[in-house]
Short mmCIF file of N, CA and C in Angstrom, two decimals:
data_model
loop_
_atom_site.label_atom_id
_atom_site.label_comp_id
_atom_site.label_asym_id
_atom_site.label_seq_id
_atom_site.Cartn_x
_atom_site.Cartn_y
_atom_site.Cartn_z
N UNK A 1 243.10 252.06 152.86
CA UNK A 1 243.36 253.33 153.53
C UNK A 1 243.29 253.18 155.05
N UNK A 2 242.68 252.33 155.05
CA UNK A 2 242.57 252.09 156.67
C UNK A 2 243.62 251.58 157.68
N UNK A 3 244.59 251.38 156.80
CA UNK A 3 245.97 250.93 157.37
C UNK A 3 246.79 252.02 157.72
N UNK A 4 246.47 253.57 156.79
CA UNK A 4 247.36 254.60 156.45
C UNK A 4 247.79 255.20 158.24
N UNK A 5 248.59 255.84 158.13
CA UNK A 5 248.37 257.16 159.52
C UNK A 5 247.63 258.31 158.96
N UNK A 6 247.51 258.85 160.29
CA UNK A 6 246.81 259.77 159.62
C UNK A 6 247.68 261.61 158.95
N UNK A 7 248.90 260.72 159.11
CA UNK A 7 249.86 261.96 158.80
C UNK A 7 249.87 261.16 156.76
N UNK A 8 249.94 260.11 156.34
CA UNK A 8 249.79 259.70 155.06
C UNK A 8 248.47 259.98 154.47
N UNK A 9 247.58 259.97 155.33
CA UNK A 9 245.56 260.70 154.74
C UNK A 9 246.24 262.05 154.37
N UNK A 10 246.59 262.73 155.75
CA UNK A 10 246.27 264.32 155.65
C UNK A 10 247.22 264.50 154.34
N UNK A 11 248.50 264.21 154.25
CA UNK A 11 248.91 264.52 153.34
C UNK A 11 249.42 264.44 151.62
N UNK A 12 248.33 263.07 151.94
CA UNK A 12 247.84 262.78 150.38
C UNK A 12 247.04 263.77 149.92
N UNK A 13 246.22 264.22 150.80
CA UNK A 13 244.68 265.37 150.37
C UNK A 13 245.47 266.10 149.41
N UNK A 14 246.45 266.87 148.84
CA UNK A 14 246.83 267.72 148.27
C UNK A 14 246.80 267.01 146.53
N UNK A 15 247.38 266.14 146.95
CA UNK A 15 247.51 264.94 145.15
C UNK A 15 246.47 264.83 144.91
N UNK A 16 244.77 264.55 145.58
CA UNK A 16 243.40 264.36 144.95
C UNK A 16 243.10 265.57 145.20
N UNK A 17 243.32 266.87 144.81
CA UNK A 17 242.99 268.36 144.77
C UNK A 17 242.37 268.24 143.31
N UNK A 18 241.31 268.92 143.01
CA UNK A 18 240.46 269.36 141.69
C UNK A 18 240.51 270.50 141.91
N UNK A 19 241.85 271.15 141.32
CA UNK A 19 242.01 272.74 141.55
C UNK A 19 241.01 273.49 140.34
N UNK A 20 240.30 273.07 139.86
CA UNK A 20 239.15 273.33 138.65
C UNK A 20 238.05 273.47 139.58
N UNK A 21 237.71 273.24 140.77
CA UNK A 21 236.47 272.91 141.57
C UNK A 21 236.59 273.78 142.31
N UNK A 22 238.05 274.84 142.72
CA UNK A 22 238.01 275.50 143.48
C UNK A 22 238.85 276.79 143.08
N UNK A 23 238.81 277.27 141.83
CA UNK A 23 239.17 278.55 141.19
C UNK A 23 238.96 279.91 142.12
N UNK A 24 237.94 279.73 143.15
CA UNK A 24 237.36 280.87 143.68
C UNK A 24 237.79 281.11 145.07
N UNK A 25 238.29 279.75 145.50
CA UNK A 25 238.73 279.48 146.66
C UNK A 25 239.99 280.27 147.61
N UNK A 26 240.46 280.91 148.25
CA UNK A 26 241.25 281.36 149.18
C UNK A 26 241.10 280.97 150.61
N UNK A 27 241.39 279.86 151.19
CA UNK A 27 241.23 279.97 152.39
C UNK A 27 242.67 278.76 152.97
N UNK A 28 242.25 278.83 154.90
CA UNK A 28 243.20 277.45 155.33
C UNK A 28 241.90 277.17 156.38
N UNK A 29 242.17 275.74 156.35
CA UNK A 29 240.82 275.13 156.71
C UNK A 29 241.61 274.23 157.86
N UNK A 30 241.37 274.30 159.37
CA UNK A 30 241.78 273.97 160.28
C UNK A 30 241.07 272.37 160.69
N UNK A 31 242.20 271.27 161.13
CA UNK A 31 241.56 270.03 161.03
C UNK A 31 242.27 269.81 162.33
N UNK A 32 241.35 269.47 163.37
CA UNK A 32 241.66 269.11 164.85
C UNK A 32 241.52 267.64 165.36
N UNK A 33 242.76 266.79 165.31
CA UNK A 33 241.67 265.49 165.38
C UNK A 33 242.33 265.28 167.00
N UNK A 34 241.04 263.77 167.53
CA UNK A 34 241.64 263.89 168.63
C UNK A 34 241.09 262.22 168.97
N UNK A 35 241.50 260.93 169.68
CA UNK A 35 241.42 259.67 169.27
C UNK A 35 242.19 259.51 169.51
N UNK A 36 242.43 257.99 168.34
CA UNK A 36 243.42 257.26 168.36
C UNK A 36 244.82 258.08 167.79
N UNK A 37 244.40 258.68 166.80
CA UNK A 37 245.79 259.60 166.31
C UNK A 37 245.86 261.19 166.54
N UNK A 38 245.68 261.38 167.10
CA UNK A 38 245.73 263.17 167.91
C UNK A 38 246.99 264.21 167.03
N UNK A 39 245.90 265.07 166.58
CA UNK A 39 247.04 265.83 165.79
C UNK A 39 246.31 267.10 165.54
N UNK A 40 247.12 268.25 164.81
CA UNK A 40 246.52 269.37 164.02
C UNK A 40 247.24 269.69 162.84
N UNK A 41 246.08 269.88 162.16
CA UNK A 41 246.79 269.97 160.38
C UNK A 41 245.78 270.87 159.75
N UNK A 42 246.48 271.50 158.91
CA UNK A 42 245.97 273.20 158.21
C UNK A 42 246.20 272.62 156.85
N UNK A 43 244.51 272.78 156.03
CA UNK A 43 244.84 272.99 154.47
C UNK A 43 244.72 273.88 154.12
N UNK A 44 245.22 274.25 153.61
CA UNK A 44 245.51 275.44 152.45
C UNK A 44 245.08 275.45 151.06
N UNK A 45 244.21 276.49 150.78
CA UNK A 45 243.71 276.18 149.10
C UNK A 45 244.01 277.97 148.86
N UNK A 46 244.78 278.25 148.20
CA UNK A 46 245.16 279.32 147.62
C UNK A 46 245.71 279.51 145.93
N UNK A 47 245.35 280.13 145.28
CA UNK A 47 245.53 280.16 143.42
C UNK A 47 245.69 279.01 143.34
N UNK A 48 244.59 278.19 143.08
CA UNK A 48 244.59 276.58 142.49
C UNK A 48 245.33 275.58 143.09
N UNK A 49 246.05 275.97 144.43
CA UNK A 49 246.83 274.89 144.90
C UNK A 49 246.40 274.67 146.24
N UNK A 50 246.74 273.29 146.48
CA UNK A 50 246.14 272.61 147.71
C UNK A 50 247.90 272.40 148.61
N UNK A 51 247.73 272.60 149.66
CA UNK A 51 248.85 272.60 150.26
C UNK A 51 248.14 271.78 151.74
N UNK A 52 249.31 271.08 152.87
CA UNK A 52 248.68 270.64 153.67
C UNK A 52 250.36 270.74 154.58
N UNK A 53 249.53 270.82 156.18
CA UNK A 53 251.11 270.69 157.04
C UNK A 53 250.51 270.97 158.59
N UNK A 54 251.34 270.18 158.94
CA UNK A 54 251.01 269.99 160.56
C UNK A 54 251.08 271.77 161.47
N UNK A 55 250.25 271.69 162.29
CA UNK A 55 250.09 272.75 163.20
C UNK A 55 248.86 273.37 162.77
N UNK A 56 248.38 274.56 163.39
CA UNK A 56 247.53 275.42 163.89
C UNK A 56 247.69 276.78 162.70
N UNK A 57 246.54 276.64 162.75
CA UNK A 57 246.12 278.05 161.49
C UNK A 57 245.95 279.42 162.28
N UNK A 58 246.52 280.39 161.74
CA UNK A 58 246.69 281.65 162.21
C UNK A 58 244.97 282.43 162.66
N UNK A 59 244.09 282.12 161.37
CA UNK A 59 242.80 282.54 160.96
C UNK A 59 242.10 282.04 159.95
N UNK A 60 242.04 280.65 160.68
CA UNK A 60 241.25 279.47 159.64
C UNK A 60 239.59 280.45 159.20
N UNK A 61 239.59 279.76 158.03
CA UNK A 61 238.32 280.17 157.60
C UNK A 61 237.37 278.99 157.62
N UNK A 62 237.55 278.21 158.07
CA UNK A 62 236.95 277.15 158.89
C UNK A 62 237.56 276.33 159.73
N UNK A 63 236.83 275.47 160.70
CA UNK A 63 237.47 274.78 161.48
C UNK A 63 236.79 273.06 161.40
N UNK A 64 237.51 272.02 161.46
CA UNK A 64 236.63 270.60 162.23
C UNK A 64 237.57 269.96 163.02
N UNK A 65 237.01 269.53 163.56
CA UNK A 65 237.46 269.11 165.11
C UNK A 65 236.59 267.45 165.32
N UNK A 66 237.11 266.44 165.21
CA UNK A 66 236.81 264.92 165.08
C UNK A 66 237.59 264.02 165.79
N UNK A 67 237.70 262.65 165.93
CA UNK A 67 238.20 261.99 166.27
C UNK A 67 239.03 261.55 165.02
N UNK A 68 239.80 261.18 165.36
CA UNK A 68 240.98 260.62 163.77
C UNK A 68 240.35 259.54 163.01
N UNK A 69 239.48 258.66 163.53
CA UNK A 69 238.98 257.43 162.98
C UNK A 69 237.82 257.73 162.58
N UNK A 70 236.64 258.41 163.02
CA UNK A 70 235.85 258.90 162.18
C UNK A 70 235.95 259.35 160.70
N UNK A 71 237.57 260.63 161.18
CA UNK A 71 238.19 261.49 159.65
C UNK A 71 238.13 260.20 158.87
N UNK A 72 239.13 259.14 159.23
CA UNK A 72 239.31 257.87 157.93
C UNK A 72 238.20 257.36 157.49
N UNK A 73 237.27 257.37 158.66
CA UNK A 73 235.65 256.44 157.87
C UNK A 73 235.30 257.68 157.20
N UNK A 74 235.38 259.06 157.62
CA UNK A 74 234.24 259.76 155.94
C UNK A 74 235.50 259.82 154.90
N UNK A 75 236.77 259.84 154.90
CA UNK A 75 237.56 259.55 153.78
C UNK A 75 237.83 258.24 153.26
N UNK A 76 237.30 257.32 153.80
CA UNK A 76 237.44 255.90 153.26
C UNK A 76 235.88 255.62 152.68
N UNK A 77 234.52 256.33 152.81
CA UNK A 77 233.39 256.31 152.63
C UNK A 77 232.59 255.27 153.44
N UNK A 78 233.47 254.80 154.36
CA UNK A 78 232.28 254.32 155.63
C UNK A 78 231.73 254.87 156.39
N UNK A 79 231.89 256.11 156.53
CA UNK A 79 230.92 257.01 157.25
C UNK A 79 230.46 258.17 156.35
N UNK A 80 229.42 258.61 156.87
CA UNK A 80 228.79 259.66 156.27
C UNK A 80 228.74 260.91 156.98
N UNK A 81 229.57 262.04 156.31
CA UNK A 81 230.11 262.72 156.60
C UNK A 81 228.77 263.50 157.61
N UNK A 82 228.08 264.09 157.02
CA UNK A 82 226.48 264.50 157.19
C UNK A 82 225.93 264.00 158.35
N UNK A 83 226.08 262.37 158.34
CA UNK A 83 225.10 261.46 159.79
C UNK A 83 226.33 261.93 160.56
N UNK A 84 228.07 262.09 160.31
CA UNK A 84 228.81 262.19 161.35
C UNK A 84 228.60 263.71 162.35
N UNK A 85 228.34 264.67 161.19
CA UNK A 85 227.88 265.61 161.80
C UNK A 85 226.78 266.26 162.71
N UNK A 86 225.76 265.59 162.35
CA UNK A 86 224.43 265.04 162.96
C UNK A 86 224.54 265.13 163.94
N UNK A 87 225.19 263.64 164.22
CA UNK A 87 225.47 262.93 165.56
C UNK A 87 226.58 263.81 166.65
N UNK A 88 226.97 264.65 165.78
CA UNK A 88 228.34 265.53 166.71
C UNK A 88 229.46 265.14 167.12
N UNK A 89 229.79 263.97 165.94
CA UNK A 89 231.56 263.09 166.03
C UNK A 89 232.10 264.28 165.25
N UNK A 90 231.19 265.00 164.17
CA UNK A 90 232.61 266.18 163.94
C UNK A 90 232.08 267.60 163.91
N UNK A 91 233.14 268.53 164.25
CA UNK A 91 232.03 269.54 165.13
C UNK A 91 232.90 270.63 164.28
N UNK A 92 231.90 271.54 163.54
CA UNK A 92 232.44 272.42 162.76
C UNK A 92 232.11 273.62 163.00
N UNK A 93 233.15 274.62 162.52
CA UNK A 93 233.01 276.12 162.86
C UNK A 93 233.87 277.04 161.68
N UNK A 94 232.73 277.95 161.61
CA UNK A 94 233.47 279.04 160.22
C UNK A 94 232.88 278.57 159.22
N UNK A 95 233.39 278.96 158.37
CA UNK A 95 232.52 279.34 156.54
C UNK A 95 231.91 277.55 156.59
N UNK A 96 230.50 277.24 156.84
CA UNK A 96 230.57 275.97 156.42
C UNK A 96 230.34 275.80 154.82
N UNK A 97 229.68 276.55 154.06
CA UNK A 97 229.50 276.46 152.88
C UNK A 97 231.32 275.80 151.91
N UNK A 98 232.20 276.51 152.58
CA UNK A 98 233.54 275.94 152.22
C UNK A 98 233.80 274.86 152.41
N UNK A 99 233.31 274.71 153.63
CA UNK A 99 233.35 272.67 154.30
C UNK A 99 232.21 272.08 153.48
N UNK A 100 231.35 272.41 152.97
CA UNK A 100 230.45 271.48 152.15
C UNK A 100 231.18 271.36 150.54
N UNK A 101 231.70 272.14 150.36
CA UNK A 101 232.77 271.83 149.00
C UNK A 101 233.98 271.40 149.19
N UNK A 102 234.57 270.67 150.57
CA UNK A 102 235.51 269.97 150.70
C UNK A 102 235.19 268.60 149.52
N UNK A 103 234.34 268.10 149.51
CA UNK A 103 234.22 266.77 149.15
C UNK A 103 233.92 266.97 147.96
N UNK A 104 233.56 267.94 147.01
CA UNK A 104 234.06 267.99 145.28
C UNK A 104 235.39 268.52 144.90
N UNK A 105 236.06 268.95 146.11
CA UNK A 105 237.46 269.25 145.49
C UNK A 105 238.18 267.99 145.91
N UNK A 106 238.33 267.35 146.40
CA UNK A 106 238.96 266.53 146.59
C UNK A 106 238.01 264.77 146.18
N UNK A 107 239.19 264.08 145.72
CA UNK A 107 238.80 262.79 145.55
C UNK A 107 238.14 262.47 144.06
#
């Protein structure tokens, strides 16, 4: 994965969706990266489906904001998402309880 861009990460996320993990879910979850690969990308989890696409969310119900290479180390599992947050490589805002169930719906 570490080879991927980060336009092939963001938009794999939708194919490892566990739309069973997130029945309850309605939201778009705003992803700001900024690094080596600088971008913005909005997921979408609405009636069991995971959707993903470049640009800026109208009224994210959460936000993270990272460097792009960090994003790949907590999606490749060399970093820890938790120590990344800690440390303030990724800086979150809005519903976090939704951002703590990113990582059973997916993967």
């Amino acid at each position: 994965m570490e080879n991927l861009t980060m336009a092939q990460i963001m938009n794999n996320m939708p194919k490892v969706f566990h739309a069973d993990r997130a029945a309850d879910v309605n939201a778009d979850i705003q992803f700001n990266f900024t690094g080596e690969e600088p971008g913005n990308w909005v997921l979408g989890i609405h009636d069991g489906q995971a959707t993903m696409r470049e640009g800026q969310a109208e009224n994210p119900s959460a936000s993270l904001e990272t460097p792009s290479e960090v994003w790949k180390g907590v999606l490749t599992g060399q970093t820890n998402p938790m120590t990344a947050f800690m440390t303030g490589q990724i800086k979150a805002t809005g519903d976090m309880g939704l951002l703590m169930r990113l990582q059973s719906m997916f993967g």
